[in-house]
């Protein structure tokens, strides 16, 4: 059952990402790409603030190595399909 579950989750994830990308309006995308404040805010939050917050949490909670590394990897990895889903839901 493990192989079928793995294949099924990959197929569902593909459908989710493909479905969201099929709903992108090119005009809206171009408008958002010209919004410099939004771009700089998103980039700085994703690549500077979020990893720093993850580091502070690891240090403040004195996490053991596996948990600390896992949190740092998660906070340092940009985006993902779940964040894309939220952006799609709120038309960001």
PDB file of C-alpha atoms in Angstrom:
ATOM      1  CA  UNK A   1       0.000   0.000   0.000  1.00  0.00           C
ATOM      2  CA  UNK A   2       2.969   2.332   0.540  1.00  0.00           C
ATOM      3  CA  UNK A   3       3.835   2.560  -3.159  1.00  0.00           C
ATOM      4  CA  UNK A   4       0.224   3.296  -4.136  1.00  0.00           C
ATOM      5  CA  UNK A   5      -0.056   5.973  -1.448  1.00  0.00           C
ATOM      6  CA  UNK A   6       3.160   7.613  -2.643  1.00  0.00           C
ATOM      7  CA  UNK A   7       2.052   7.595  -6.265  1.00  0.00           C
ATOM      8  CA  UNK A   8      -1.406   8.846  -5.301  1.00  0.00           C
ATOM      9  CA  UNK A   9      -0.062  11.771  -3.288  1.00  0.00           C
ATOM     10  CA  UNK A  10       2.247  12.764  -6.141  1.00  0.00           C
ATOM     11  CA  UNK A  11      -0.632  12.652  -8.627  1.00  0.00           C
ATOM     12  CA  UNK A  12      -2.837  14.738  -6.316  1.00  0.00           C
ATOM     13  CA  UNK A  13      -0.056  17.275  -5.774  1.00  0.00           C
ATOM     14  CA  UNK A  14       0.464  17.525  -9.538  1.00  0.00           C
ATOM     15  CA  UNK A  15      -3.273  18.130 -10.047  1.00  0.00           C
ATOM     16  CA  UNK A  16      -3.256  20.828  -7.360  1.00  0.00           C
ATOM     17  CA  UNK A  17      -0.272  22.691  -8.808  1.00  0.00           C
ATOM     18  CA  UNK A  18      -1.449  22.297 -12.404  1.00  0.00           C
ATOM     19  CA  UNK A  19      -4.956  23.456 -11.483  1.00  0.00           C
ATOM     20  CA  UNK A  20      -3.644  26.584  -9.817  1.00  0.00           C
ATOM     21  CA  UNK A  21      -1.264  27.407 -12.645  1.00  0.00           C
ATOM     22  CA  UNK A  22      -4.088  27.023 -15.154  1.00  0.00           C
ATOM     23  CA  UNK A  23      -6.027  29.783 -13.367  1.00  0.00           C
ATOM     24  CA  UNK A  24      -3.271  32.414 -13.676  1.00  0.00           C
ATOM     25  CA  UNK A  25      -4.372  35.507 -15.569  1.00  0.00           C
ATOM     26  CA  UNK A  26      -1.422  36.839 -17.584  1.00  0.00           C
ATOM     27  CA  UNK A  27      -2.575  40.461 -17.282  1.00  0.00           C
ATOM     28  CA  UNK A  28      -2.826  40.178 -13.502  1.00  0.00           C
ATOM     29  CA  UNK A  29       0.605  38.527 -13.359  1.00  0.00           C
ATOM     30  CA  UNK A  30       2.196  41.351 -15.367  1.00  0.00           C
ATOM     31  CA  UNK A  31       0.558  43.912 -13.082  1.00  0.00           C
ATOM     32  CA  UNK A  32       1.917  42.168  -9.989  1.00  0.00           C
ATOM     33  CA  UNK A  33       5.415  41.918 -11.473  1.00  0.00           C
ATOM     34  CA  UNK A  34       5.469  45.707 -11.913  1.00  0.00           C
ATOM     35  CA  UNK A  35       4.603  46.219  -8.226  1.00  0.00           C
ATOM     36  CA  UNK A  36       8.144  46.738  -6.885  1.00  0.00           C
ATOM     37  CA  UNK A  37       7.077  47.189  -3.245  1.00  0.00           C
ATOM     38  CA  UNK A  38       5.234  43.865  -3.210  1.00  0.00           C
ATOM     39  CA  UNK A  39       8.147  42.070  -4.872  1.00  0.00           C
ATOM     40  CA  UNK A  40      10.735  43.467  -2.488  1.00  0.00           C
ATOM     41  CA  UNK A  41       8.518  42.768   0.516  1.00  0.00           C
ATOM     42  CA  UNK A  42       7.940  39.169  -0.514  1.00  0.00           C
ATOM     43  CA  UNK A  43      11.584  38.510  -1.331  1.00  0.00           C
ATOM     44  CA  UNK A  44      12.873  40.052   1.879  1.00  0.00           C
ATOM     45  CA  UNK A  45      10.322  38.232   4.036  1.00  0.00           C
ATOM     46  CA  UNK A  46      10.918  34.883   2.345  1.00  0.00           C
ATOM     47  CA  UNK A  47      14.701  34.924   2.137  1.00  0.00           C
ATOM     48  CA  UNK A  48      15.761  37.083   5.111  1.00  0.00           C
ATOM     49  CA  UNK A  49      13.100  37.440   7.794  1.00  0.00           C
ATOM     50  CA  UNK A  50      11.636  33.906   7.769  1.00  0.00           C
ATOM     51  CA  UNK A  51      15.009  32.102   8.027  1.00  0.00           C
ATOM     52  CA  UNK A  52      16.047  34.548  10.769  1.00  0.00           C
ATOM     53  CA  UNK A  53      12.831  33.890  12.706  1.00  0.00           C
ATOM     54  CA  UNK A  54      13.433  30.150  12.365  1.00  0.00           C
ATOM     55  CA  UNK A  55      16.972  30.582  13.721  1.00  0.00           C
ATOM     56  CA  UNK A  56      15.727  32.671  16.650  1.00  0.00           C
ATOM     57  CA  UNK A  57      13.072  30.059  17.498  1.00  0.00           C
ATOM     58  CA  UNK A  58      15.644  27.244  17.396  1.00  0.00           C
ATOM     59  CA  UNK A  59      17.944  29.211  19.724  1.00  0.00           C
ATOM     60  CA  UNK A  60      15.159  30.457  22.031  1.00  0.00           C
ATOM     61  CA  UNK A  61      13.643  27.004  22.510  1.00  0.00           C
ATOM     62  CA  UNK A  62      17.075  25.334  22.684  1.00  0.00           C
ATOM     63  CA  UNK A  63      15.935  22.620  20.271  1.00  0.00           C
ATOM     64  CA  UNK A  64      17.913  19.435  19.795  1.00  0.00           C
ATOM     65  CA  UNK A  65      19.839  19.070  16.533  1.00  0.00           C
ATOM     66  CA  UNK A  66      17.322  17.079  14.403  1.00  0.00           C
ATOM     67  CA  UNK A  67      14.387  19.326  15.302  1.00  0.00           C
ATOM     68  CA  UNK A  68      16.453  22.493  14.904  1.00  0.00           C
ATOM     69  CA  UNK A  69      17.784  21.481  11.502  1.00  0.00           C
ATOM     70  CA  UNK A  70      14.279  20.502  10.364  1.00  0.00           C
ATOM     71  CA  UNK A  71      12.874  23.884  11.392  1.00  0.00           C
ATOM     72  CA  UNK A  72      15.750  25.735   9.716  1.00  0.00           C
ATOM     73  CA  UNK A  73      15.263  23.782   6.487  1.00  0.00           C
ATOM     74  CA  UNK A  74      11.530  24.496   6.490  1.00  0.00           C
ATOM     75  CA  UNK A  75      11.939  28.213   7.201  1.00  0.00           C
ATOM     76  CA  UNK A  76      14.745  28.539   4.642  1.00  0.00           C
ATOM     77  CA  UNK A  77      12.908  26.767   1.817  1.00  0.00           C
ATOM     78  CA  UNK A  78      10.953  29.272  -0.267  1.00  0.00           C
ATOM     79  CA  UNK A  79       7.325  28.741  -1.136  1.00  0.00           C
ATOM     80  CA  UNK A  80       5.673  25.455  -1.810  1.00  0.00           C
ATOM     81  CA  UNK A  81       2.370  24.248  -3.130  1.00  0.00           C
ATOM     82  CA  UNK A  82       0.530  25.027   0.100  1.00  0.00           C
ATOM     83  CA  UNK A  83       1.588  28.684   0.053  1.00  0.00           C
ATOM     84  CA  UNK A  84       0.603  28.814  -3.617  1.00  0.00           C
ATOM     85  CA  UNK A  85      -2.827  27.530  -2.649  1.00  0.00           C
ATOM     86  CA  UNK A  86      -3.263  30.268  -0.038  1.00  0.00           C
ATOM     87  CA  UNK A  87      -2.151  32.935  -2.513  1.00  0.00           C
ATOM     88  CA  UNK A  88      -4.603  31.559  -5.041  1.00  0.00           C
ATOM     89  CA  UNK A  89      -7.422  31.576  -2.491  1.00  0.00           C
ATOM     90  CA  UNK A  90      -6.860  35.237  -1.608  1.00  0.00           C
ATOM     91  CA  UNK A  91      -5.982  36.380  -5.153  1.00  0.00           C
ATOM     92  CA  UNK A  92      -2.637  37.756  -3.962  1.00  0.00           C
TER      93      UNK A  92
END
